[in-house]
Short mmCIF file of C-alpha atoms in Angstrom, two decimals:
data_model
loop_
_atom_site.label_atom_id
_atom_site.label_comp_id
_atom_site.label_asym_id
_atom_site.label_seq_id
_atom_site.Cartn_x
_atom_site.Cartn_y
_atom_site.Cartn_z
CA MET A 89 88.59 39.99 -40.64
CA THR A 90 86.65 41.88 -42.34
CA THR A 91 83.78 39.96 -45.08
CA ASN A 92 83.71 42.82 -47.45
CA THR A 93 83.54 40.53 -50.63
CA GLN A 94 84.75 43.50 -52.72
CA ASN A 95 88.30 42.38 -52.92
CA LEU A 96 89.27 38.58 -52.82
CA SER A 97 92.07 37.51 -51.76
CA GLY A 98 92.81 33.75 -52.92
CA GLN A 99 94.37 32.72 -50.26
CA SER A 100 93.50 30.00 -47.78
CA ILE A 101 92.74 31.33 -44.17
CA LEU A 102 94.82 29.65 -41.76
CA ALA A 103 93.27 29.51 -37.80
CA GLY A 104 92.29 33.06 -38.46
CA ALA A 105 95.24 34.18 -40.84
CA ALA A 106 95.23 34.32 -44.93
CA THR A 107 98.20 32.97 -46.08
CA THR A 108 99.71 32.37 -49.77
CA GLY A 109 99.59 28.64 -50.39
CA ASN A 110 103.82 27.58 -51.49
CA GLY A 111 101.15 25.30 -54.60
CA ARG A 112 100.30 26.53 -57.32
CA ALA A 113 97.55 28.28 -58.20
CA VAL A 114 94.17 27.46 -59.87
CA HIS A 115 91.27 29.74 -60.93
CA GLY A 116 87.44 29.18 -60.71
CA TYR A 117 85.29 29.62 -64.25
CA ASN A 118 82.51 30.98 -65.62
CA PRO A 119 80.55 27.85 -66.63
CA ALA A 120 78.01 30.02 -68.33
CA THR A 121 80.84 30.69 -70.72
CA ASN A 122 84.02 28.46 -70.24
CA GLU A 123 86.31 31.80 -68.49
CA PRO A 124 88.26 32.33 -65.64
CA LEU A 125 87.05 33.85 -63.00
CA GLU A 126 89.88 36.10 -60.63
CA PRO A 127 91.22 36.03 -58.03
CA ALA A 128 94.11 33.12 -58.85
CA TYR A 129 93.41 31.02 -55.65
CA SER A 130 96.79 29.67 -54.42
CA LEU A 131 96.71 25.80 -53.07
CA ILE A 132 98.15 25.12 -50.14
CA ASP A 133 101.38 22.92 -49.15
CA LEU A 134 101.71 19.19 -46.40
CA ASP A 135 103.35 22.21 -44.16
CA GLN A 136 101.08 24.52 -44.40
CA LEU A 137 98.26 22.00 -43.52
CA LYS A 138 99.75 21.15 -40.43
CA ILE A 139 99.35 24.65 -39.85
CA ALA A 140 95.45 24.34 -39.38
CA THR A 141 95.81 20.52 -37.69
CA ALA A 142 97.86 22.07 -35.60
CA ALA A 143 95.60 24.89 -34.57
CA ALA A 144 92.17 22.82 -34.28
CA ALA A 145 94.35 20.17 -31.48
CA GLU A 146 94.69 24.10 -29.85
CA ALA A 147 91.16 25.15 -29.99
CA PHE A 148 89.87 22.12 -29.49
CA GLU A 149 89.92 21.97 -26.09
CA SER A 150 87.56 25.94 -25.10
CA PHE A 151 85.89 25.18 -28.16
CA ARG A 152 83.58 21.59 -27.20
CA SER A 153 83.61 23.06 -23.59
CA LEU A 154 82.32 26.21 -24.53
CA GLU A 155 78.55 27.20 -21.88
CA PRO A 156 75.29 26.99 -23.98
CA ALA A 157 74.72 30.28 -24.21
CA LYS A 158 77.79 31.21 -26.27
CA HIS A 159 78.26 28.14 -28.33
CA ALA A 160 74.66 28.85 -29.86
CA ASP A 161 75.04 32.49 -29.75
CA PHE A 162 78.76 31.47 -31.76
CA LEU A 163 76.86 29.44 -34.95
CA ASP A 164 73.33 32.84 -34.76
CA ALA A 165 76.34 34.74 -35.10
CA ILE A 166 77.54 32.38 -38.06
CA ALA A 167 75.02 32.91 -39.99
CA GLU A 168 74.01 36.70 -39.51
CA ASN A 169 77.01 37.67 -41.14
CA ILE A 170 76.53 35.39 -44.17
CA GLU A 171 73.10 36.99 -44.27
CA ALA A 172 74.99 40.69 -44.06
CA VAL A 173 77.44 39.50 -47.26
CA GLY A 174 74.03 38.61 -49.90
CA ALA A 175 74.03 40.08 -52.44
CA GLU A 176 77.74 39.93 -52.85
CA LEU A 177 77.52 36.37 -52.18
CA ALA A 178 74.98 35.44 -54.62
CA ALA A 179 76.78 37.21 -57.15
CA ARG A 180 80.13 35.30 -57.04
CA ALA A 181 78.00 32.66 -56.72
CA MET A 182 76.92 32.57 -60.08
CA ALA A 183 79.99 33.17 -61.15
CA GLU A 184 80.62 30.32 -60.98
CA THR A 185 78.86 27.72 -60.89
CA GLY A 186 76.10 29.33 -63.47
CA LEU A 187 73.19 28.24 -60.73
CA PRO A 188 70.25 30.40 -60.80
CA GLU A 189 70.23 34.34 -58.03
CA ALA A 190 66.89 32.30 -56.71
CA ARG A 191 68.00 28.95 -55.88
CA LEU A 192 70.68 30.08 -54.75
CA THR A 193 69.03 32.79 -51.91
CA GLY A 194 67.36 30.03 -51.23
CA GLU A 195 70.22 28.05 -50.88
CA ARG A 196 71.49 30.40 -47.82
CA GLY A 197 68.07 30.41 -46.35
CA ARG A 198 68.81 27.10 -45.47
CA THR A 199 71.85 27.85 -44.63
CA THR A 200 71.23 29.78 -41.63
CA GLY A 201 67.76 28.65 -41.07
CA GLN A 202 70.95 25.39 -40.37
CA LEU A 203 72.50 27.04 -38.53
CA ARG A 204 70.45 28.58 -36.45
CA LEU A 205 67.78 25.38 -35.58
CA PHE A 206 71.73 24.16 -34.15
CA ALA A 207 71.29 26.67 -31.71
CA LYS A 208 68.63 25.80 -30.41
CA VAL A 209 68.88 22.77 -30.00
CA ILE A 210 72.57 23.63 -28.27
CA ARG A 211 70.82 26.11 -26.47
CA GLN A 212 67.94 23.00 -25.06
CA GLY A 213 71.96 20.70 -23.93
CA ASP A 214 69.65 17.69 -26.57
CA GLN A 215 73.44 17.27 -27.84
CA HIS A 216 74.17 15.62 -24.16
CA GLY A 217 72.90 13.49 -24.40
CA VAL A 218 72.33 12.92 -21.02
CA ARG A 219 71.37 9.95 -19.06
CA VAL A 220 71.28 9.70 -14.65
CA ASP A 221 71.52 6.08 -13.26
CA PRO A 222 70.94 7.43 -10.44
CA ALA A 223 73.04 4.95 -6.66
CA LEU A 224 71.06 2.34 -5.23
CA PRO A 225 72.88 1.58 -2.27
CA ASP A 226 69.96 -0.86 -0.21
CA ARG A 227 69.97 -2.89 -3.72
CA ALA A 228 69.52 -7.35 -3.56
CA PRO A 229 72.08 -9.08 -4.66
CA LEU A 230 74.55 -5.91 -4.98
CA PRO A 231 73.85 -2.11 -4.83
CA ARG A 232 74.71 0.33 -7.89
CA VAL A 233 76.91 3.05 -7.64
CA ASP A 234 76.31 5.84 -9.54
CA ILE A 235 76.98 6.05 -13.52
CA ARG A 236 75.99 8.78 -15.56
CA GLN A 237 76.65 8.84 -19.29
CA ARG A 238 77.23 12.05 -21.81
CA LYS A 239 78.54 12.71 -25.72
CA ILE A 240 81.32 14.82 -26.41
CA ALA A 241 82.81 16.14 -29.27
CA VAL A 242 84.94 13.62 -31.42
CA GLY A 243 87.43 16.14 -31.70
CA PRO A 244 88.52 18.29 -35.09
CA VAL A 245 86.56 17.39 -38.22
CA ALA A 246 88.00 17.57 -42.27
CA VAL A 247 84.18 18.92 -44.04
CA PHE A 248 84.94 18.85 -48.05
CA GLY A 249 82.72 21.13 -49.98
CA ALA A 250 80.39 19.49 -52.53
CA SER A 251 80.48 20.82 -56.18
CA ASN A 252 76.32 21.00 -56.38
CA PHE A 253 75.40 22.71 -53.47
CA PRO A 254 77.92 26.08 -53.04
CA LEU A 255 76.10 27.22 -50.42
CA ALA A 256 73.60 23.98 -47.37
CA PHE A 257 76.92 21.76 -48.74
CA SER A 258 80.20 22.87 -48.35
CA THR A 259 81.72 25.80 -46.70
CA ALA A 260 79.09 26.47 -43.39
CA GLY A 261 77.10 23.53 -44.95
CA GLY A 262 75.68 20.97 -43.36
CA ASP A 263 78.82 18.97 -42.03
CA THR A 264 79.87 21.88 -41.09
CA ALA A 265 77.00 23.34 -39.33
CA SER A 266 76.64 20.34 -37.71
CA ALA A 267 80.71 19.78 -36.32
CA LEU A 268 81.09 22.73 -34.74
CA ALA A 269 77.63 22.58 -33.40
CA ALA A 270 78.76 19.09 -31.22
CA GLY A 271 82.18 20.84 -30.55
CA CYS A 272 84.19 20.16 -33.62
CA PRO A 273 86.87 22.83 -34.28
CA VAL A 274 86.39 22.70 -38.01
CA ILE A 275 89.66 22.41 -41.48
CA PHE A 276 87.05 22.92 -44.16
CA LYS A 277 89.33 21.50 -48.16
CA ALA A 278 87.63 24.36 -50.61
CA HIS A 279 86.07 22.96 -53.75
CA ASN A 280 87.57 23.96 -56.60
CA ALA A 281 84.55 24.21 -58.58
CA HIS A 282 83.44 27.91 -56.47
CA PRO A 283 86.10 28.84 -54.35
CA GLY A 284 85.83 32.56 -54.49
CA THR A 285 82.54 31.77 -52.46
CA SER A 286 84.05 29.59 -49.89
CA GLU A 287 85.99 32.34 -49.64
CA ILE A 288 83.27 34.88 -48.77
CA VAL A 289 81.77 32.34 -45.92
CA GLY A 290 85.00 30.89 -45.16
CA ARG A 291 85.93 35.19 -43.21
CA ALA A 292 82.28 35.32 -42.29
CA ILE A 293 82.75 31.96 -40.02
CA SER A 294 86.75 33.63 -39.31
CA LYS A 295 84.40 36.41 -37.86
CA ALA A 296 82.66 35.15 -36.10
CA VAL A 297 85.16 33.36 -33.72
CA ALA A 298 87.26 35.71 -33.60
CA ASP A 299 84.86 38.66 -33.03
CA PHE A 300 83.98 35.14 -29.77
CA GLY A 301 87.27 34.72 -28.68
CA LEU A 302 87.63 31.78 -30.15
CA HIS A 303 91.10 30.28 -30.33
CA PRO A 304 91.66 30.05 -34.12
CA GLY A 305 91.90 26.30 -34.82
CA VAL A 306 87.97 26.61 -34.04
CA PHE A 307 87.98 27.13 -38.12
CA SER A 308 90.23 26.56 -40.94
CA LEU A 309 89.58 27.31 -44.78
CA VAL A 310 91.96 25.61 -47.74
CA TYR A 311 92.74 25.29 -50.39
CA GLY A 312 94.09 22.68 -51.97
CA PRO A 313 94.64 18.96 -54.32
CA GLY A 314 91.99 16.58 -53.16
CA ALA A 315 94.64 14.01 -54.13
CA THR A 316 97.54 15.62 -52.15
CA ILE A 317 95.95 17.71 -49.68
CA GLY A 318 92.64 16.43 -48.68
CA GLN A 319 93.51 12.57 -48.62
CA ALA A 320 97.40 14.00 -46.26
CA LEU A 321 94.15 16.06 -44.65
CA VAL A 322 92.65 12.49 -43.68
CA ALA A 323 95.24 10.44 -42.67
CA ASP A 324 96.39 13.95 -40.14
CA PRO A 325 96.88 12.21 -36.47
CA VAL A 326 94.44 15.25 -35.67
CA ILE A 327 91.76 14.91 -37.90
CA LYS A 328 88.65 12.73 -35.74
CA ALA A 329 85.89 12.33 -38.51
CA VAL A 330 84.94 13.59 -41.96
CA GLY A 331 82.11 15.06 -43.78
CA PHE A 332 82.43 14.55 -47.17
CA THR A 333 79.59 15.01 -50.19
CA GLY A 334 81.23 13.85 -53.18
CA SER A 335 81.35 11.35 -56.04
CA ARG A 336 81.66 7.69 -55.29
CA SER A 337 85.18 6.77 -56.85
CA GLY A 338 86.74 10.44 -54.02
CA GLY A 339 83.69 9.17 -50.83
CA THR A 340 85.37 5.92 -51.35
CA ALA A 341 88.94 7.09 -51.86
CA LEU A 342 89.22 9.26 -48.19
CA MET A 343 87.17 5.88 -47.40
CA ALA A 344 89.82 3.89 -47.69
CA THR A 345 92.80 6.75 -46.39
CA ALA A 346 90.32 6.77 -43.76
CA ALA A 347 90.21 3.17 -42.12
CA ALA A 348 94.40 2.62 -42.31
CA ARG A 349 95.56 5.16 -40.09
CA PRO A 350 96.68 3.70 -37.03
CA GLU A 351 93.63 4.52 -35.15
CA PRO A 352 91.32 4.22 -37.73
CA ILE A 353 88.27 6.95 -38.13
CA PRO A 354 85.25 7.69 -39.70
CA VAL A 355 83.83 8.80 -42.56
CA TYR A 356 79.88 10.76 -43.69
CA ALA A 357 81.32 10.46 -47.59
CA GLU A 358 77.04 10.94 -49.11
CA MET A 359 77.65 9.32 -53.00
CA SER A 360 75.84 8.24 -55.35
CA SER A 361 72.51 7.33 -55.59
CA ILE A 362 69.49 7.01 -59.03
CA ASN A 363 66.04 8.23 -55.96
CA PRO A 364 63.75 4.90 -57.76
CA VAL A 365 60.17 7.26 -57.97
CA ILE A 366 57.24 4.00 -58.75
CA PHE A 367 54.22 4.82 -60.16
CA PHE A 368 51.28 2.61 -58.85
CA ALA A 369 48.67 2.30 -61.76
CA GLY A 370 46.16 4.43 -59.68
CA ALA A 371 48.14 7.13 -59.98
CA LEU A 372 48.75 6.98 -64.13
CA SER A 373 44.30 6.62 -64.38
CA GLU A 374 43.73 10.27 -64.41
CA ASP A 375 46.34 12.32 -65.70
CA PRO A 376 49.45 10.21 -66.85
CA ALA A 377 50.14 14.23 -68.96
CA ALA A 378 50.58 16.00 -65.95
CA GLN A 379 52.52 12.89 -63.51
CA ALA A 380 55.21 13.39 -67.10
CA LYS A 381 55.89 16.80 -66.58
CA ALA A 382 56.03 16.65 -63.27
CA TYR A 383 58.36 13.90 -63.93
CA LEU A 384 60.52 16.10 -66.29
CA GLY A 385 60.43 19.24 -64.22
CA SER A 386 61.92 17.08 -61.29
CA VAL A 387 64.99 15.67 -63.88
CA SER A 388 66.20 19.06 -65.21
CA GLY A 389 65.86 20.90 -62.62
CA SER A 390 69.07 22.43 -61.36
CA SER A 391 70.03 20.54 -64.66
CA GLY A 392 69.47 17.63 -62.66
CA GLN A 393 72.26 18.34 -59.99
CA LEU A 394 71.15 17.18 -57.13
CA CYS A 395 71.93 14.08 -55.06
CA THR A 396 68.02 12.82 -55.17
CA ALA A 397 67.51 13.86 -59.10
CA PRO A 398 65.14 10.86 -60.02
CA GLY A 399 66.98 8.28 -61.34
CA LEU A 400 65.16 5.70 -61.77
CA VAL A 401 61.33 5.89 -62.41
CA PHE A 402 59.47 2.23 -62.40
CA VAL A 403 56.11 2.73 -64.91
CA PRO A 404 53.33 -0.25 -65.26
CA THR A 405 52.63 -1.77 -68.02
CA GLY A 406 49.56 -1.04 -69.53
CA ALA A 407 47.29 2.11 -70.32
CA GLY A 408 48.94 4.83 -68.11
CA GLY A 409 52.27 3.60 -68.83
CA ASP A 410 51.62 3.61 -72.41
CA ALA A 411 50.14 7.48 -71.92
CA PHE A 412 52.77 8.80 -69.31
CA ALA A 413 55.54 8.28 -71.95
CA GLN A 414 53.48 8.92 -74.64
CA ALA A 415 53.70 11.87 -72.95
CA ILE A 416 57.22 12.60 -71.26
CA SER A 417 58.19 12.06 -75.34
CA SER A 418 55.84 14.79 -76.49
CA GLN A 419 56.88 17.49 -74.03
CA ALA A 420 60.77 16.15 -73.22
CA PRO A 421 61.72 18.40 -76.75
CA ASN A 422 60.25 21.34 -74.35
CA THR A 423 62.53 20.72 -71.68
CA ALA A 424 65.36 23.30 -72.10
CA GLY A 425 68.91 22.24 -70.55
CA GLN A 426 70.92 24.43 -68.32
CA THR A 427 74.18 25.14 -67.38
CA MET A 428 76.23 22.73 -65.32
CA LEU A 429 78.78 23.24 -62.94
CA THR A 430 82.04 23.13 -63.85
CA GLU A 431 82.85 21.26 -68.18
CA GLY A 432 83.82 18.45 -66.02
CA ILE A 433 80.85 18.09 -64.27
CA TYR A 434 79.29 18.52 -68.20
CA ASN A 435 81.66 15.88 -70.37
CA SER A 436 81.56 13.77 -67.37
CA TRP A 437 77.47 13.76 -68.36
CA ILE A 438 77.92 13.14 -72.03
CA GLN A 439 79.76 9.67 -70.48
CA GLY A 440 78.30 8.44 -69.14
CA VAL A 441 74.81 10.10 -71.37
CA GLU A 442 76.27 7.42 -73.85
CA ALA A 443 76.99 4.74 -71.89
CA LEU A 444 73.26 4.53 -71.38
CA GLY A 445 71.87 5.04 -74.33
CA GLY A 446 74.43 2.26 -76.31
CA GLN A 447 73.62 -1.05 -73.81
CA PRO A 448 71.50 -3.24 -74.99
CA GLY A 449 67.74 -3.44 -74.65
CA VAL A 450 67.66 0.41 -73.74
CA GLU A 451 65.86 3.47 -76.11
CA LEU A 452 65.34 7.10 -75.80
CA LEU A 453 62.06 8.25 -74.93
CA GLY A 454 62.10 11.65 -75.33
CA ARG A 455 65.38 14.67 -75.72
CA GLY A 456 64.94 17.85 -74.60
CA THR A 457 66.98 20.94 -75.73
CA GLU A 458 70.13 22.14 -74.93
CA GLY A 459 70.89 26.17 -73.08
CA ALA A 460 72.00 28.60 -74.42
CA GLY A 461 76.36 29.21 -73.19
CA GLN A 462 78.54 26.35 -72.85
CA ASN A 463 77.62 23.16 -70.93
CA ALA A 464 74.30 23.04 -71.17
CA PRO A 465 73.34 19.92 -72.38
CA ALA A 466 69.73 18.00 -73.14
CA PRO A 467 68.10 16.97 -71.27
CA ALA A 468 67.72 12.78 -72.03
CA ILE A 469 65.28 9.88 -70.75
CA TYR A 470 65.43 6.31 -71.74
CA SER A 471 63.75 3.50 -71.49
CA SER A 472 64.02 -0.11 -71.05
CA SER A 473 61.78 -2.89 -68.61
CA VAL A 474 63.13 -5.14 -65.88
CA GLU A 475 65.32 -7.98 -67.27
CA GLN A 476 67.25 -5.82 -68.76
CA LEU A 477 68.05 -3.78 -65.26
CA LEU A 478 68.48 -6.34 -63.61
CA GLU A 479 71.02 -7.97 -65.64
CA ASN A 480 72.91 -4.82 -66.66
CA PRO A 481 74.85 -3.14 -64.16
CA VAL A 482 75.39 0.07 -66.33
CA LEU A 483 71.68 0.88 -66.21
CA GLN A 484 72.08 1.97 -61.73
CA ASP A 485 74.89 4.27 -63.04
CA GLU A 486 74.18 7.92 -61.45
CA ILE A 487 74.44 9.93 -63.90
CA PHE A 488 74.89 13.27 -62.16
CA GLY A 489 72.89 15.64 -64.35
CA ALA A 490 69.38 15.84 -66.53
CA ALA A 491 69.00 12.66 -67.34
CA SER A 492 66.87 9.48 -65.99
CA LEU A 493 65.94 6.48 -67.46
CA VAL A 494 62.04 4.96 -67.23
CA ILE A 495 61.49 1.50 -66.24
CA ARG A 496 58.74 -0.68 -67.35
CA TYR A 497 56.88 -3.85 -64.93
CA ASP A 498 54.75 -6.12 -65.70
CA SER A 499 53.40 -7.19 -61.46
CA ALA A 500 54.29 -5.83 -58.53
CA ALA A 501 56.35 -9.75 -57.99
CA GLU A 502 58.64 -8.08 -60.69
CA LEU A 503 58.84 -4.72 -58.44
CA VAL A 504 59.90 -5.71 -55.84
CA THR A 505 62.45 -8.09 -57.26
CA ALA A 506 62.73 -5.70 -59.02
CA LEU A 507 63.82 -3.03 -56.41
CA SER A 508 65.16 -6.00 -54.33
CA LYS A 509 68.29 -6.07 -56.59
CA LEU A 510 68.71 -2.05 -55.53
CA GLU A 511 72.06 -0.35 -54.53
CA GLY A 512 71.26 1.48 -51.87
CA GLN A 513 70.32 5.19 -51.86
CA LEU A 514 69.18 8.68 -50.46
CA THR A 515 65.18 8.63 -51.46
CA ALA A 516 62.87 6.01 -52.32
CA THR A 517 59.71 7.56 -55.05
CA LEU A 518 55.87 6.05 -53.76
CA GLN A 519 53.11 7.76 -56.22
CA LEU A 520 50.15 6.00 -54.84
CA THR A 521 46.10 6.90 -55.27
CA ASP A 522 43.75 5.12 -52.04
CA ALA A 523 43.26 1.96 -54.49
CA ASP A 524 46.84 1.09 -54.58
CA HIS A 525 48.19 1.29 -51.29
CA GLU A 526 47.52 -2.49 -50.91
CA THR A 527 50.03 -3.28 -53.49
CA ALA A 528 52.43 0.08 -51.37
CA ALA A 529 52.54 -2.09 -48.38
CA ALA A 530 54.25 -4.81 -50.51
CA VAL A 531 56.62 -2.79 -51.47
CA LEU A 532 57.57 -1.15 -48.07
CA PRO A 533 59.49 -3.78 -46.40
CA THR A 534 61.98 -4.28 -49.18
CA LEU A 535 62.18 -0.14 -49.65
CA GLU A 536 62.86 -0.23 -46.31
CA THR A 537 66.10 -1.88 -46.36
CA LYS A 538 66.93 0.24 -49.82
CA VAL A 539 66.93 3.71 -49.24
CA GLY A 540 67.28 6.47 -45.98
CA ARG A 541 63.47 8.39 -46.59
CA ILE A 542 60.75 7.01 -48.69
CA LEU A 543 58.40 10.13 -49.82
CA VAL A 544 54.73 9.32 -51.45
CA ASN A 545 53.32 11.84 -54.06
CA GLY A 546 56.11 14.14 -54.28
CA TRP A 547 59.27 13.96 -55.57
CA PRO A 548 62.38 13.29 -54.00
CA THR A 549 64.00 16.62 -54.99
CA GLY A 550 64.03 19.20 -51.55
CA VAL A 551 64.77 18.31 -48.61
CA GLU A 552 63.98 19.91 -45.20
CA VAL A 553 66.53 20.59 -42.76
CA GLY A 554 64.64 19.44 -39.37
CA HIS A 555 64.45 17.12 -36.55
CA ALA A 556 62.73 14.31 -38.48
CA MET A 557 65.05 14.51 -41.64
CA VAL A 558 67.10 11.98 -43.16
CA HIS A 559 69.47 12.12 -45.85
CA GLY A 560 71.22 8.92 -45.69
CA GLY A 561 70.83 5.51 -46.95
CA PRO A 562 72.92 2.18 -47.18
CA PHE A 563 75.84 2.53 -49.34
CA PRO A 564 77.23 3.25 -52.22
CA ALA A 565 73.71 6.77 -50.81
CA THR A 566 76.14 6.92 -47.98
CA SER A 567 79.00 5.59 -46.12
CA ASP A 568 77.84 4.85 -42.99
CA PRO A 569 73.12 4.37 -43.43
CA GLN A 570 73.27 4.69 -39.07
CA THR A 571 73.45 8.29 -40.16
CA THR A 572 72.46 12.10 -41.74
CA SER A 573 73.91 14.55 -43.38
CA VAL A 574 70.57 16.81 -42.93
CA GLY A 575 68.83 18.57 -39.71
CA THR A 576 69.84 17.48 -36.37
CA LEU A 577 70.51 13.82 -35.92
CA ALA A 578 73.33 14.61 -38.32
CA ILE A 579 75.08 16.71 -34.60
CA GLU A 580 75.38 12.86 -33.50
CA ARG A 581 77.67 11.97 -36.18
CA PHE A 582 80.67 14.07 -34.20
CA LEU A 583 79.47 12.73 -30.82
CA ARG A 584 80.81 10.20 -28.29
CA PRO A 585 79.79 8.80 -25.01
CA VAL A 586 81.96 8.76 -21.82
CA ALA A 587 80.65 7.10 -19.27
CA TYR A 588 81.56 8.51 -15.15
CA GLN A 589 80.83 6.46 -13.12
CA ASN A 590 80.84 7.01 -8.91
CA PHE A 591 82.17 10.46 -9.83
CA PRO A 592 81.76 12.89 -6.69
CA ASN A 593 79.66 15.71 -7.53
CA ALA A 594 83.03 17.84 -7.64
CA LEU A 595 84.34 16.35 -10.21
CA LEU A 596 81.49 16.06 -12.65
CA PRO A 597 81.13 17.69 -16.03
CA ARG A 598 78.49 20.47 -15.17
CA PRO A 599 76.59 18.56 -17.84
CA ILE A 600 76.47 15.87 -15.55
CA ALA A 601 77.28 17.95 -12.60
CA LYS A 602 73.96 17.02 -10.13
CA ASP A 603 72.98 20.30 -9.61
CA ASN A 604 71.35 20.38 -13.31
CA PRO A 605 73.57 24.08 -13.59
CA TRP A 606 72.67 24.08 -17.05
CA ASN A 607 68.97 22.92 -16.67
CA LEU A 608 68.79 20.43 -19.55
CA THR A 609 66.77 17.74 -20.15
CA ARG A 610 67.97 13.98 -19.01
CA ARG A 611 67.39 10.98 -18.78
CA ILE A 612 67.02 10.28 -15.02
CA ASP A 613 65.97 6.04 -14.78
CA GLY A 614 65.17 6.14 -17.53
CA THR A 615 62.47 9.10 -17.03
CA LEU A 616 63.01 12.10 -19.12
CA THR A 617 63.19 14.84 -16.58
CA THR A 618 65.25 18.74 -16.66
CA THR A 619 65.39 18.37 -12.51
CA GLY A 620 68.40 17.40 -10.84
CA GLU A 621 70.10 14.61 -9.84
#
């Protein structure tokens, strides 16, 4: 299989085989013009989906048992294959999403960097999570037998591509990369907004599967309607977990299907978040105009189509807050709209803005200008009060795009009350100076119960991929607040622990064998070590 992008097939990749779907055909569209892009992509039917799920089941045992070096090299190879089609990939992604080349180049680097980071984890063996309680035959009053624990892959995983990240949260993005790193075959359902981009990356993954002699069922790329193929994929008994990034309605629909199965499975869904930013008085005491400029830039970047865009900002009453609000009103007209990902997302943004602007006690604070071409609305900033926020749930609705709401608050107590009524969020940001530490300390306990990541003096857009990152949060930010979809901890979503009690060494899996043949870091009697036992 080649990664040449000059001749996109418009086909799914079912266990390594390019396959024409038996269903209708769909096109990707250039959102700047609403013009269809070639080729048309044929959608698979339920029988064809079974080809992918059956192959994933067949591939599971051999894939989860890969030795660390080969497993890690496989992820590195996917990264290399994606980089090898860099220019063609960027061109197609630009055409399908309207995103600028610089943004997509950075997103590609994040995607390949994440794959390589996970490869390092595999070489270290951290994902095995080995724990050993050695036998204590002479312990009184009762002896202890040898008990060993490791984490194993859960099984084939269904991953759904995100609309707003055609690379980093798509075909080879975080959910796919972490599932593959865990040893789980992946069936990826492409987002219909960027089918060509998905095919290019899907070819890169499938090429690595073939080059390493892995079972072709390790990866499949399918095109199909979410209401039928997507739901059937989650309902298939072969699938043991789901990764999803998208709307609350889409995520909760998959959650319902997964929960209704004879064998319920986890859905790791990232959904809705308005990412509150809290300005304390000190942060607005010196240059509120500069703060307003930074805020508008964060709201409007990538047309606001980021999971962590600041949709809600708390600003104190008083001179500093007034100057901040005035700066927004004066600077907003200089903020130009950018092309949104699809006409459908643009229409949803229009509806959301109209709904927010029509609420009692909500006023337009500043409006930008429309961008060139289609689907590039003018950014919109509204304002209201804590009282209205507490009384009207519409003010907490996510508007996916360049829109935000400024809430003025009178006291720290009022701020804490407002924060306590918020839904779960991916992020919260504190804008402060040293003089604000006492007030911020009073807010932190509430924020810790509401969000997955708390920032100080920055903006929530931009998520570092590393070991400590958390990209998650209480519902509806995600379906499982105990997990993250970004960073090395994301691998653990697709693993489960198994204990082996009183096993003869000849039967022990290699990660927990007494001589530690893979040189893993293991916790023996509570102490981390690389020695054997």
